[in-house]
Structure formats: structure tokens, C-alpha cells
Coordinates of C-alpha atoms in Angstrom, one line a residue:
Chain A
M1 CA 16.7 -38.7 3.9
S2 CA 14.5 -40.7 5.6
T3 CA 12.4 -39.9 8.1
T4 CA 13.3 -42.9 11.0
Q5 CA 17.3 -42.1 9.4
A6 CA 16.9 -38.3 10.2
I7 CA 15.8 -38.8 13.0
N8 CA 18.5 -41.5 14.0
N9 CA 21.2 -38.7 13.2
R10 CA 19.4 -36.4 14.8
S11 CA 19.3 -37.8 18.4
K12 CA 23.0 -39.3 17.9
T13 CA 24.2 -35.9 17.4
A14 CA 21.9 -34.8 20.2
G15 CA 23.7 -37.8 22.7
L16 CA 27.3 -36.8 21.7
E17 CA 26.5 -33.3 22.4
Q18 CA 25.7 -34.5 26.4
E19 CA 28.7 -36.1 25.9
S20 CA 31.0 -33.7 25.3
S21 CA 29.2 -31.6 27.6
Q22 CA 29.7 -34.2 30.6
A23 CA 33.2 -34.7 29.9
T24 CA 34.6 -31.2 29.2
S25 CA 32.8 -28.8 31.9
T26 CA 34.7 -26.0 31.6
S27 CA 36.0 -26.3 28.0
S28 CA 35.8 -23.6 25.7
V29 CA 32.8 -23.6 22.5
Y30 CA 34.8 -21.2 21.0
D31 CA 38.6 -20.3 21.2
T32 CA 39.3 -17.0 18.8
K33 CA 42.6 -16.0 18.0
Q34 CA 44.3 -13.4 16.9
L35 CA 40.9 -13.0 14.7
N36 CA 41.2 -9.4 12.4
L37 CA 38.3 -8.1 10.1
W38 CA 37.6 -6.2 7.7
Y39 CA 34.8 -4.0 5.7
G40 CA 36.9 -2.8 2.4
D41 CA 39.3 -0.6 3.5
N42 CA 37.8 -0.4 7.0
H43 CA 39.3 -2.2 9.7
A44 CA 36.5 -3.0 12.1
L45 CA 38.3 -6.2 14.0
K46 CA 42.0 -5.8 15.7
N47 CA 43.6 -9.1 16.6
I48 CA 40.6 -10.4 18.0
D49 CA 41.6 -13.0 20.9
L50 CA 39.2 -14.7 23.0
D51 CA 38.6 -18.3 24.7
I52 CA 34.6 -18.1 25.8
K53 CA 33.2 -21.2 27.8
Q54 CA 30.7 -23.6 27.8
N55 CA 27.5 -23.4 29.8
E56 CA 27.9 -19.8 30.4
V57 CA 26.5 -16.6 29.4
T58 CA 29.6 -14.2 27.9
A59 CA 28.4 -10.8 27.3
I60 CA 29.8 -8.4 24.5
I61 CA 29.5 -4.5 25.2
G62 CA 31.1 -1.9 24.3
P63 CA 30.1 1.4 22.3
S64 CA 28.3 1.7 19.0
G65 CA 30.8 0.7 16.2
C66 CA 33.1 -0.8 18.1
G67 CA 32.3 -4.4 16.1
K68 CA 30.6 -6.1 19.1
S69 CA 28.0 -7.2 16.7
T70 CA 30.1 -7.6 13.6
Y71 CA 32.1 -9.7 16.4
L72 CA 29.2 -11.9 17.0
K73 CA 27.8 -12.5 13.2
T74 CA 31.4 -13.8 12.7
L75 CA 30.6 -16.4 15.4
N76 CA 28.3 -18.2 12.9
R77 CA 29.4 -16.0 9.7
M78 CA 26.6 -14.1 8.8
V79 CA 29.0 -11.5 8.3
E80 CA 30.1 -13.1 5.0
L81 CA 26.8 -12.0 3.9
V82 CA 28.5 -8.3 3.6
P83 CA 29.6 -7.6 0.3
N84 CA 34.3 -7.2 0.8
V85 CA 34.5 -8.0 4.0
K86 CA 37.7 -9.7 4.4
T87 CA 39.4 -11.7 7.8
S88 CA 42.4 -13.8 8.7
G89 CA 43.4 -15.8 12.0
Q90 CA 40.9 -18.1 13.2
I91 CA 38.6 -19.1 15.1
M92 CA 38.2 -22.5 16.7
Y93 CA 34.4 -23.7 17.6
R94 CA 34.8 -26.9 19.2
G95 CA 38.5 -27.9 18.0
R96 CA 37.7 -26.7 14.2
N97 CA 38.7 -23.7 12.8
I98 CA 34.8 -22.2 11.2
F99 CA 37.2 -20.6 8.2
D100 CA 38.6 -23.6 6.9
K101 CA 37.7 -24.4 3.3
D102 CA 36.0 -27.3 3.8
Y103 CA 33.9 -26.3 7.3
S104 CA 30.4 -25.6 5.2
V105 CA 28.2 -22.4 7.0
E106 CA 25.1 -24.9 7.2
E107 CA 26.8 -27.0 9.1
L108 CA 28.1 -24.4 11.7
R109 CA 24.3 -22.7 11.8
T110 CA 22.6 -25.8 12.5
R111 CA 24.6 -25.8 15.3
V112 CA 25.2 -22.2 16.7
G113 CA 21.7 -21.0 16.6
M114 CA 21.2 -17.0 16.6
V115 CA 18.8 -14.5 17.8
F116 CA 18.5 -10.9 16.0
Q117 CA 18.4 -7.7 17.5
K118 CA 14.2 -7.0 15.7
P119 CA 12.0 -10.2 16.3
N120 CA 12.2 -11.5 12.5
P121 CA 9.8 -14.5 12.8
F122 CA 9.0 -15.5 9.1
P123 CA 5.8 -14.6 7.9
K124 CA 4.4 -18.4 8.7
S125 CA 2.3 -19.7 11.5
I126 CA 4.0 -20.4 15.1
Y127 CA 3.6 -23.6 14.5
D128 CA 5.6 -23.7 11.6
N129 CA 7.8 -21.0 12.8
I130 CA 9.2 -23.6 15.0
A131 CA 9.1 -26.6 12.8
Y132 CA 11.4 -24.8 10.0
G133 CA 14.7 -25.7 11.3
P134 CA 13.8 -29.2 12.1
R135 CA 11.9 -29.9 8.7
I136 CA 14.9 -28.3 6.4
H137 CA 16.5 -30.9 8.6
G138 CA 15.1 -34.3 7.7
I139 CA 12.3 -34.3 10.2
K140 CA 9.0 -35.1 8.7
N141 CA 7.2 -36.8 11.2
K142 CA 4.4 -34.7 12.2
K143 CA 4.3 -36.8 16.0
I144 CA 7.9 -35.7 16.2
L145 CA 7.6 -32.2 15.1
D146 CA 4.6 -31.5 17.3
E147 CA 6.6 -32.7 20.4
I148 CA 9.7 -30.2 19.3
V149 CA 7.2 -27.4 18.8
E150 CA 6.0 -27.7 22.3
K151 CA 9.2 -28.6 23.5
S152 CA 11.0 -25.5 22.0
L153 CA 8.1 -23.1 23.0
R154 CA 8.0 -24.6 26.5
G155 CA 11.8 -24.2 26.5
A156 CA 11.2 -20.0 25.7
A157 CA 8.7 -19.4 28.1
I158 CA 6.1 -18.4 26.1
W159 CA 4.0 -21.7 25.4
D160 CA 1.1 -21.1 28.3
E161 CA 0.3 -17.8 25.7
V162 CA 0.2 -19.2 22.6
K163 CA -0.6 -23.3 22.5
D164 CA -4.1 -22.2 21.8
R165 CA -2.9 -20.3 18.5
L166 CA -0.6 -22.3 16.9
N167 CA -2.2 -22.2 13.4
E168 CA -1.9 -18.1 13.8
N169 CA 0.7 -15.9 12.0
A170 CA 3.3 -15.2 14.3
Y171 CA 3.2 -11.4 13.5
S172 CA 0.1 -11.0 15.3
I173 CA 1.0 -11.2 18.7
S174 CA 3.4 -8.5 20.7
G175 CA 7.1 -7.8 19.6
G176 CA 7.8 -9.8 22.9
Q177 CA 6.1 -12.5 22.0
Q178 CA 7.8 -12.9 18.8
Q179 CA 11.1 -12.6 20.3
R180 CA 10.6 -15.7 22.3
I181 CA 8.7 -17.2 19.3
C182 CA 12.5 -17.1 17.5
I183 CA 14.4 -17.9 20.7
A184 CA 11.8 -21.2 20.3
R185 CA 12.6 -21.1 16.5
A186 CA 16.7 -21.0 17.6
L187 CA 16.2 -23.9 20.5
A188 CA 14.3 -26.4 17.9
I189 CA 17.3 -27.4 16.1
E190 CA 18.7 -28.3 19.9
P191 CA 22.1 -25.9 18.8
D192 CA 25.2 -25.9 21.2
V193 CA 25.3 -22.3 21.0
I194 CA 23.1 -19.3 20.8
L195 CA 23.8 -15.7 19.8
M196 CA 21.9 -13.1 20.6
D197 CA 22.4 -9.3 18.9
E198 CA 20.9 -7.3 21.4
P199 CA 17.8 -9.5 22.0
T200 CA 16.0 -6.7 23.8
S201 CA 17.0 -3.3 22.7
A202 CA 13.4 -3.8 20.0
L203 CA 11.3 -4.4 23.6
D204 CA 9.3 -2.9 26.8
P205 CA 11.4 -3.1 30.7
I206 CA 8.8 -6.2 31.0
S207 CA 9.2 -8.7 27.8
T208 CA 12.7 -7.2 28.4
L209 CA 13.1 -9.4 32.1
K210 CA 11.0 -12.0 30.7
I211 CA 14.0 -12.5 28.2
E212 CA 17.0 -12.0 30.7
E213 CA 15.1 -14.8 32.8
L214 CA 14.3 -16.9 30.0
V215 CA 18.9 -16.8 29.1
Q216 CA 19.2 -17.7 32.8
E217 CA 17.0 -20.7 32.7
L218 CA 19.2 -21.2 29.0
K219 CA 22.4 -22.0 30.0
K220 CA 21.9 -24.8 31.8
D221 CA 21.7 -26.5 28.4
Y222 CA 23.5 -24.2 25.8
S223 CA 26.2 -22.1 25.7
I224 CA 25.2 -17.9 25.2
I225 CA 26.5 -15.5 23.5
I226 CA 25.1 -12.1 23.9
V227 CA 26.1 -8.7 22.7
T228 CA 24.5 -5.9 24.7
H229 CA 23.9 -1.8 25.0
N230 CA 22.5 -2.2 28.5
M231 CA 25.4 -2.6 30.7
Q232 CA 22.9 -3.0 33.8
Q233 CA 21.9 -6.4 31.2
A234 CA 25.1 -7.5 31.1
A235 CA 25.7 -7.2 35.2
R236 CA 23.2 -9.2 35.9
I237 CA 22.9 -12.0 33.4
S238 CA 26.5 -12.7 32.0
D239 CA 29.2 -14.7 33.8
K240 CA 31.8 -13.5 31.3
T241 CA 32.3 -9.9 30.1
A242 CA 34.0 -8.7 27.0
F243 CA 34.7 -5.4 27.0
F244 CA 35.2 -4.0 23.5
L245 CA 36.6 -0.1 22.0
N246 CA 37.5 1.0 18.2
G247 CA 37.7 -2.9 17.4
E248 CA 39.5 -4.6 19.8
V249 CA 39.5 -6.3 23.1
I250 CA 40.1 -3.7 25.5
E251 CA 39.4 -6.4 28.6
Y252 CA 37.5 -9.7 29.4
D253 CA 37.0 -11.2 32.6
N254 CA 34.2 -12.6 35.1
T255 CA 31.6 -10.0 34.9
D256 CA 31.7 -9.1 38.5
T257 CA 35.5 -8.5 38.0
I258 CA 34.7 -6.1 35.3
F259 CA 31.6 -3.9 37.2
S260 CA 33.4 -4.4 40.2
N261 CA 37.4 -3.7 39.7
P262 CA 38.1 -3.4 35.8
S263 CA 41.8 -2.8 35.4
D264 CA 42.0 -0.9 32.2
K265 CA 40.8 3.2 32.9
R266 CA 39.1 2.7 29.5
T267 CA 36.8 0.3 31.1
E268 CA 36.1 2.0 34.0
D269 CA 35.2 4.9 32.5
Y270 CA 32.6 3.1 29.9
I271 CA 31.0 1.5 32.7
S272 CA 31.3 4.4 35.2
G273 CA 28.9 6.2 32.1
R274 CA 32.2 8.5 30.9
F275 CA 31.0 7.5 27.4
G276 CA 30.0 5.3 24.9
Chain B
M1 CA 14.6 49.6 -0.4
G2 CA 11.7 51.3 0.6
Q3 CA 10.2 49.0 1.8
S4 CA 10.0 45.9 4.0
V5 CA 9.8 42.3 2.6
Q6 CA 6.7 41.5 4.5
E7 CA 5.0 45.2 3.1
M8 CA 6.3 43.4 -0.2
I9 CA 4.5 40.1 0.7
A10 CA 1.5 41.6 1.6
Q11 CA 1.0 43.8 -1.6
S12 CA 1.7 40.8 -4.3
K13 CA -0.7 38.8 -2.3
G14 CA -3.1 41.5 -2.7
K15 CA -2.8 40.6 -6.5
K16 CA -6.5 39.2 -8.0
S17 CA -4.8 37.2 -10.6
K18 CA -3.2 35.2 -9.1
K19 CA -6.0 34.2 -6.9
F20 CA -8.1 33.7 -9.6
V21 CA -4.9 31.4 -11.2
E22 CA -5.1 29.7 -7.5
K23 CA -8.8 29.4 -8.0
M24 CA -8.9 27.9 -11.3
I25 CA -6.3 25.5 -10.8
P26 CA -8.5 22.5 -8.9
V27 CA -11.7 23.3 -11.4
L28 CA -9.3 23.0 -14.9
L29 CA -7.3 19.5 -13.6
F30 CA -10.6 18.0 -12.7
L31 CA -11.8 19.0 -15.6
I32 CA -8.7 17.5 -17.7
A33 CA -9.4 14.0 -15.2
T34 CA -12.5 13.6 -16.4
V35 CA -11.9 13.7 -19.8
S36 CA -10.1 10.0 -19.6
V37 CA -13.3 8.7 -17.2
L38 CA -15.8 9.8 -19.9
T39 CA -13.7 8.5 -22.6
T40 CA -13.8 5.0 -20.8
I41 CA -17.5 5.4 -20.4
G42 CA -17.9 6.1 -23.7
I43 CA -16.4 3.1 -24.9
M44 CA -18.2 1.1 -22.9
L45 CA -21.3 2.2 -23.6
T46 CA -20.4 1.5 -27.9
L47 CA -19.3 -1.3 -26.6
I48 CA -22.7 -2.4 -24.9
V49 CA -25.1 -0.7 -27.0
E50 CA -23.9 -2.0 -30.3
T51 CA -23.4 -5.8 -28.6
V52 CA -27.3 -5.8 -27.6
T53 CA -27.6 -4.4 -31.0
F54 CA -26.2 -7.6 -32.2
F55 CA -28.1 -9.6 -29.9
T56 CA -31.5 -9.1 -31.4
R57 CA -30.2 -10.2 -34.1
V58 CA -28.1 -14.0 -33.3
S59 CA -29.9 -14.8 -29.5
F60 CA -27.0 -15.0 -26.6
I61 CA -27.8 -19.0 -26.1
E62 CA -26.5 -19.4 -29.5
F63 CA -23.5 -17.1 -29.1
I64 CA -22.2 -18.5 -25.7
F65 CA -23.1 -22.1 -26.4
G66 CA -22.0 -22.4 -30.3
T67 CA -19.8 -24.3 -31.2
T68 CA -19.7 -22.8 -35.2
W69 CA -17.9 -19.9 -35.7
L70 CA -18.9 -19.6 -39.9
P71 CA -19.8 -15.6 -40.1
F72 CA -19.5 -14.9 -43.4
S73 CA -21.1 -17.5 -44.9
N74 CA -24.3 -16.1 -46.5
L75 CA -26.7 -19.0 -47.0
D76 CA -25.9 -19.7 -43.3
A77 CA -24.4 -17.7 -41.4
Q78 CA -23.6 -19.1 -37.8
F79 CA -22.7 -16.9 -34.2
G80 CA -21.4 -19.5 -31.7
I81 CA -18.2 -17.9 -30.2
L82 CA -16.9 -21.3 -28.3
P83 CA -14.2 -21.5 -31.4
L84 CA -13.0 -18.3 -30.8
I85 CA -12.6 -18.7 -27.0
V86 CA -11.0 -22.4 -27.5
G87 CA -8.0 -20.3 -29.6
T88 CA -8.3 -17.4 -27.1
L89 CA -7.2 -20.5 -24.6
K90 CA -4.9 -22.5 -26.6
I91 CA -2.9 -19.7 -27.4
T92 CA -2.7 -18.6 -23.3
L93 CA -2.1 -22.3 -22.5
I94 CA 1.0 -22.7 -24.5
A95 CA 2.2 -18.9 -23.4
I96 CA 2.3 -19.8 -19.6
V97 CA 3.7 -23.3 -19.8
V98 CA 6.4 -20.8 -21.5
A99 CA 6.4 -17.9 -19.4
V100 CA 5.5 -19.1 -15.6
P101 CA 8.4 -21.2 -14.9
I102 CA 10.9 -18.8 -16.8
G103 CA 9.9 -15.6 -15.7
I104 CA 9.0 -17.0 -12.2
S105 CA 12.7 -18.7 -12.2
A106 CA 14.4 -15.7 -13.6
A107 CA 12.7 -13.7 -10.5
I108 CA 14.3 -15.8 -8.2
Y109 CA 17.4 -15.7 -10.1
L110 CA 17.3 -11.9 -9.4
S111 CA 15.9 -11.3 -5.9
E112 CA 18.3 -14.1 -4.3
Y113 CA 21.6 -14.8 -6.2
A114 CA 22.4 -11.7 -8.8
T115 CA 24.8 -9.7 -7.9
D116 CA 24.1 -6.1 -8.0
N117 CA 25.9 -5.7 -11.2
V118 CA 24.4 -8.5 -12.5
R119 CA 21.0 -7.1 -11.8
R120 CA 21.4 -4.3 -13.0
V121 CA 22.0 -5.6 -16.5
I122 CA 19.8 -8.0 -16.5
K123 CA 16.8 -5.9 -15.3
P124 CA 17.0 -3.2 -18.5
V125 CA 17.0 -5.6 -20.9
L126 CA 13.9 -7.8 -19.5
E127 CA 12.4 -3.8 -20.1
V128 CA 13.9 -3.8 -23.6
L129 CA 11.6 -7.7 -24.6
A130 CA 8.6 -5.1 -22.9
G131 CA 8.6 -2.6 -25.2
I132 CA 9.6 -4.5 -28.2
P133 CA 6.6 -4.1 -30.3
T134 CA 4.4 -6.7 -30.4
I135 CA 4.3 -6.5 -34.6
V136 CA 8.1 -7.1 -34.2
Y137 CA 7.2 -10.4 -32.2
G138 CA 4.6 -11.3 -34.8
F139 CA 7.0 -11.3 -37.3
F140 CA 9.4 -13.3 -34.4
A141 CA 6.5 -15.8 -34.8
L142 CA 6.0 -16.1 -38.6
T143 CA 9.3 -15.9 -40.0
F144 CA 11.3 -17.5 -37.4
V145 CA 9.7 -20.0 -34.4
T146 CA 7.1 -21.6 -37.1
P147 CA 10.2 -22.2 -39.3
L148 CA 12.3 -23.9 -36.6
L149 CA 9.2 -25.6 -35.2
Q150 CA 8.7 -27.6 -38.8
S151 CA 12.3 -28.4 -39.0
I152 CA 11.4 -30.5 -36.0
F153 CA 8.3 -31.2 -36.2
P154 CA 7.1 -31.2 -40.0
E155 CA 3.3 -31.9 -39.0
I156 CA 3.1 -28.2 -37.9
K157 CA 1.1 -26.7 -40.5
I158 CA 2.4 -22.2 -41.6
F159 CA -0.5 -20.6 -39.0
N160 CA -0.5 -22.8 -35.8
A161 CA -1.3 -22.2 -31.9
I162 CA 2.1 -23.4 -31.3
S163 CA 4.4 -21.1 -32.3
P164 CA 2.3 -17.5 -31.6
G165 CA 1.8 -19.4 -28.4
I166 CA 5.3 -19.5 -27.6
V167 CA 6.1 -16.2 -29.0
V168 CA 3.4 -14.6 -26.8
G169 CA 4.9 -16.4 -23.5
I170 CA 8.4 -14.5 -24.3
M171 CA 6.7 -11.7 -24.8
I172 CA 5.1 -11.4 -20.7
I173 CA 8.6 -13.3 -19.8
P174 CA 9.7 -9.5 -18.9
M175 CA 6.1 -9.1 -17.0
I176 CA 6.2 -12.3 -14.4
A177 CA 9.8 -11.6 -13.8
S178 CA 9.9 -8.1 -13.1
L179 CA 6.6 -7.8 -11.0
S180 CA 7.5 -11.4 -9.5
E181 CA 10.8 -10.0 -8.1
D182 CA 9.9 -7.0 -7.2
A183 CA 7.6 -8.9 -4.5
M184 CA 10.4 -10.6 -3.6
S185 CA 12.8 -8.0 -3.0
S186 CA 10.8 -6.5 -0.9
V187 CA 10.8 -10.0 1.8
P188 CA 12.5 -7.7 4.5
K189 CA 16.9 -8.9 5.2
S190 CA 15.9 -9.8 8.8
I191 CA 13.8 -12.8 7.7
R192 CA 15.8 -14.5 4.9
D193 CA 18.6 -13.9 7.6
G194 CA 16.8 -15.4 10.5
A195 CA 16.7 -18.3 8.1
L196 CA 20.2 -18.5 6.6
A197 CA 21.2 -18.2 10.7
M198 CA 19.0 -21.9 11.1
G199 CA 21.8 -23.4 8.6
S200 CA 19.5 -23.0 5.2
T201 CA 20.8 -22.9 2.2
K202 CA 20.2 -20.1 -0.2
F203 CA 17.9 -22.3 -2.0
E204 CA 15.9 -23.5 0.7
V205 CA 15.5 -19.3 1.8
A206 CA 13.8 -19.1 -1.9
M207 CA 11.7 -22.1 -2.1
K208 CA 10.4 -21.9 1.7
I209 CA 10.6 -18.1 2.6
T210 CA 10.7 -15.7 0.2
V211 CA 8.4 -17.4 -2.4
P212 CA 6.0 -18.5 0.3
A213 CA 6.5 -14.7 1.8
A214 CA 5.9 -13.3 -1.6
I215 CA 2.8 -15.7 -3.5
S216 CA 0.6 -13.1 -3.2
G217 CA 3.0 -10.4 -5.7
I218 CA 3.6 -13.5 -7.6
I219 CA 0.5 -15.0 -8.3
A220 CA -0.7 -11.1 -9.2
S221 CA 1.5 -11.5 -11.7
V222 CA 1.1 -14.1 -13.1
V223 CA -2.9 -13.0 -13.5
L224 CA -2.3 -10.0 -14.5
A225 CA 0.5 -11.4 -17.4
I226 CA -2.5 -14.0 -18.4
S227 CA -4.6 -10.8 -18.9
R228 CA -2.1 -10.0 -21.5
A229 CA -2.0 -12.6 -23.1
I230 CA -5.6 -13.1 -23.7
G231 CA -5.7 -9.8 -25.0
E232 CA -2.9 -10.2 -27.0
T233 CA -3.7 -9.5 -30.9
M234 CA -1.4 -8.8 -33.1
I235 CA 1.3 -11.9 -32.5
V236 CA -2.0 -13.8 -33.1
S237 CA -3.5 -11.9 -36.1
L238 CA 0.2 -12.2 -37.8
A239 CA 0.7 -16.0 -37.4
A240 CA -1.6 -18.0 -35.9
G241 CA -4.2 -18.3 -39.5
S242 CA -8.0 -17.2 -39.4
T243 CA -9.5 -21.1 -39.3
P244 CA -12.2 -20.8 -35.9
K245 CA -11.7 -24.1 -34.7
F246 CA -13.3 -26.3 -31.4
D247 CA -10.7 -28.4 -30.7
G248 CA -7.8 -29.5 -29.3
D249 CA -5.3 -29.5 -32.2
F250 CA -2.6 -27.0 -31.9
T251 CA -0.4 -27.6 -34.9
G252 CA -2.9 -26.1 -37.4
S253 CA -4.4 -22.8 -38.4
I254 CA -7.0 -21.4 -35.5
Q255 CA -8.6 -18.1 -34.9
T256 CA -8.5 -15.9 -31.3
M257 CA -11.3 -13.6 -30.5
T258 CA -8.9 -10.5 -31.3
A259 CA -7.3 -11.7 -34.6
Y260 CA -11.3 -11.9 -35.5
I261 CA -11.8 -8.6 -34.8
V262 CA -9.2 -7.5 -36.4
Q263 CA -9.8 -9.7 -39.7
V264 CA -13.8 -8.2 -39.7
S265 CA -12.6 -4.6 -39.4
K266 CA -9.5 -4.2 -42.1
G267 CA -12.7 -6.1 -44.1
D268 CA -14.6 -4.3 -45.9
A269 CA -18.1 -5.5 -43.7
G270 CA -20.6 -2.9 -44.4
Y271 CA -22.1 -0.5 -41.2
G272 CA -25.3 -2.3 -39.8
T273 CA -24.8 -6.0 -41.3
T274 CA -24.9 -8.8 -38.6
I275 CA -20.5 -8.6 -39.3
Y276 CA -20.1 -5.5 -38.2
Y277 CA -22.2 -6.2 -34.9
S278 CA -20.6 -9.5 -33.9
I279 CA -16.7 -7.9 -33.7
Y280 CA -18.7 -5.9 -30.5
A281 CA -19.8 -9.7 -29.4
V282 CA -16.8 -10.2 -29.1
G283 CA -14.8 -7.6 -27.9
F284 CA -17.1 -7.7 -25.5
T285 CA -16.4 -11.0 -24.1
L286 CA -12.7 -10.4 -24.4
F287 CA -13.5 -7.2 -22.1
V288 CA -15.4 -9.9 -19.5
F289 CA -12.4 -12.3 -19.8
T290 CA -9.8 -9.5 -19.1
L291 CA -11.6 -7.5 -16.1
V292 CA -12.2 -10.9 -14.5
M293 CA -8.6 -11.7 -14.6
N294 CA -7.6 -8.6 -13.3
I295 CA -10.3 -8.6 -10.0
L296 CA -8.9 -11.9 -9.7
A297 CA -4.9 -10.1 -9.5
N298 CA -6.6 -7.9 -7.5
Y299 CA -8.2 -10.0 -5.4
V300 CA -5.2 -12.6 -4.8
S301 CA -2.5 -10.0 -3.5
K302 CA -5.1 -8.6 -1.4
R303 CA -6.4 -12.1 0.3
F304 CA -3.4 -13.9 -0.2
R305 CA -1.0 -10.8 1.4
E306 CA 1.7 -12.1 4.0
E307 CA 2.3 -9.6 7.1
Y308 CA 5.8 -9.1 7.7

């Protein structure tokens, strides 16, 4: 594919994205229906039904081992990297079942970005980290890459800190900065959804605050699904919250409702700190 | 038990023999460790002394730049080492052409694609390949590879550079594959996951993330393998012939530095003759080559180490 073609395709998809977001501002991004997942004999997710809306921050909370990270990794099928994983049910992403035989994982993951628990930049320069996504998807023009890199770094609120050291190794900066580089790396291909798997659990309080502010900023353009151990964080930044326990969704509602007036006793026990 | 345990411990601590053993053990271990160091120094000294003696008879310039190696001529013995070096380089070149692509591809397969079960079978097989005695490889070159090549290219002689070059290459494949695989496997999974989550294919992850991240280890493995190819003796002695030649022909008999040393050592060059000293000079040259390669491997693996 030539450079111009690639860019045309890219702007076409970006355009489509905008249209659809205008037309269906409350439409769902992910609609999970009766999802079950097993690691070998271990039934890790049980009959999950979740409808995740566009341009919202959806938090997934629950004690360790409740399946919240597993669910998140199922949304971009990263969970399939674990040997002996079996699933049943459906996850409709923008109206298409991601488990369909002809749905390519690469295509899914190009539309759905991910930020991991521990910052995992590539052992390359900051610039090459951000340019990685666009490059593998066919964008080679240096000027356009420069623009994408700047825009993504600005989007992740780290441009001012690294603009003079774009050619330094991404491991030369602090952990909090690395995590924002990873967010910028995900933004560089302008995904539709960003999955975040406890993105602040390895960071200090100030870096955590910066990332939380960033999430608020990003939800204008992206739908964000965030797994967190930290209930205050969920309360601060999310619009909807799902409470997972032992592989089941116990309660899923507006964050305000979950934290002020939960309908299930177990949710109340968990958020008030009685277990977990 | 009439005594408390603490009293018994105090008694046994007081024993002279135990104290003596404790003091002597480090001394003994030091002496044993010194033996290997002293041996190395001894070998180096012999090599240097005999090489110096050689250069009192043959000029250093003639040795380094001379293009004729004719040590056995009674009238006009010539000691220009370049033909031997060219012979060694021909073998090394072919070995690299064979081993680098295969070795690195195998490493990529093992680290990126192979399931644990496949890896559990292939890695030991590679290690067996590394354990085959080189004399067997030599026979394999002479009695199998050479006839095979001759059946395809009739102009190839019975002794040639191609066949032993290929077999030396086969011999160093496990080294490249195994060391490169180690380097690639040590790239953290979290980094690969990051690339996969961007929509990369497995092959893109391998070529754009894993290989660049492990490049220092991969280059070091190649350099070490080259050093091994340069020093390889048995295969070339059996299958490459004994004709020192300063040209670019791969199809006929050649001679490498190592093969020359074997030829003289097993012959009856008398002690004190120039030929006798020449094997030390050639040996020293060989030593310089492999030393440079090892230093290079060390430098590369430090200099290009990626942080992660």
C-alpha cells in the first residue's frame, strides 16, 4: 500500500468514526451477551452481560481474582494468549461479534487500544514508540509521523516534558512518564476504545493524579474501560461502574448509584471495605 | 544427655582440626584456581617465544604481506601467510552464509512461534548437534556433502572450500540459534503484549520488537560463532585439502591456518627448523583473530544492550 493510500484510508476511517459518534451519541460500544470463559477447568467468567456506552468512562472494580482483568483482556482478545482458554457467548463490538471466525484480531486491536498495569514502552526512542503503531499500519511519511507523534504526546499530556528528548530511550524517563508514553502510543492510531488495566497501580500519587486527569480529558474523544483496585479512583473518574465478584457481575450502574446507593448487599460490603 | 546442646556446640567449636581445615580450604582452592591461570600464561609464553624465534628467520613484513606460502620447498621456502588467511576466510564466509540465516530463523521460530512442547524437543536436538565430534562432521563433509555437490556441479574437486564451509556452517548453527534464542526469550513478555495490543501480527512483533531488542545478543552469538568457524580444524583438515592459495576460487583444494598446523604437527618437521617455528607464528595469528572476535563480541553485547 502506498503512503498516500494508507493516509487516505486512515482519514476515511477517522471520518467514519466521527460520523458514527455524532449519530449515536448514547449507543453502545461493547455489548457483552452471556460471556463465559474458562482457564482450563477454572470457570473464570460466568454469564457476563454488560452494555458499555460510548464516550464514557466505565470502571470495573472487584477483589483480586474476581475476573475483572480477564474480562478486560477478553475485549481485545488478548486473553487468547493464555494457553487453554475457552470462551462461549458473544461480545458485540460496534455490532459485530469479536469471536466471529472472520474477525481478525489485528483489526480489532487496531480499533481498541490498551494500556497495561506496568508501563511497557518498547526499548526504542520515545519517538519510535509513538510512531510504532502508525508505521506498522502503513504510514511512512516522515512529516505525517512527526505530526502524529506531537499530537499523541500532547493528547497524553506529556509533550512539554519530552519534546526535547524524543530521541532518547523511553526507559530513560520516570515510571509515570513511561505510562503516559504508553497512553500516547495507544492514541497514535486514534483508536475507538481504550482499555486500561490498573494503569496507576505501579505509580506514585502525583503520577496517578495526572493519569486520572488525563482520563477525564480523553473521554471526550474515546470510550474508556478501566480496571482498578482503587475504589476512590473508580468513584472519581468513572461514569459507570461494574462490580465483579467470583467471575460474575454483581452490579452494574451509574457510578454515583453504586457508591451511594448500591442495590446488592455484596457491593455495599465491598465498597465500604468489609472485604477485598 | 548430661550436657546442654550449647555446651556440646562450644566443645566441638574448640576442636583444632576444624579451625585448620577452615583456614586451609581457601588456600587450597586458590592454588587450584591458579593452575588454570598459570597454564594459560604458560601457553601464551611458549607461543610468543617461538613466534619471536620464527621472526628472527623470516621477516615480519614478508610473513604478513607475502602472498606465497611454500614452506616445504628446499630451495626457495616462502612464508607469506595471506594464502592461509584467505583459505580460512573462504571457509568462514561460506559458514556464515549458511549458519546466520538458518540460525537466526531457528531462534525466531523457537522464541516467537514454537509451543513449549515443540521447544522441548527441538532445543535438545540442537544441543546434540552441537555435541557431535568435529571429526564426524569432517567425514560427513568428505564422504557425503562433497559427492553430493559434485553430482550437481561436476567442476568441484574432491578437496574444496565449499563442502567444509557448509559443514562448518552446520556445526555453528546450534550456537547461533541457541544464544540468539536466549537473547530473544529474555525480552519481557509485557513488551510483546504491548505490541500485540497495537494490532501487530506475530511476525511484526518478532521483526520490529523482539529482534531489535535482542540485537546485541544476536550479534554477539554470530561473532562468537565466526570465531569458532575460524578456529575449526578437523573438518577443514579432512575435507578442504592442503593447497595454500591466494585467489578467489572456492571449488578447488585450499588450506586454512588450522589445517596447516595439523599438517606440520603430524608430519616430521624436525625441532628447530623454520617450518617447526612457523606453526607457532600461524598459531599466534589464529589466536589474534579469535581474540579480536571475542573482544568484539564482548564489546557489541555491552555497547548495544537495550534497556528494558
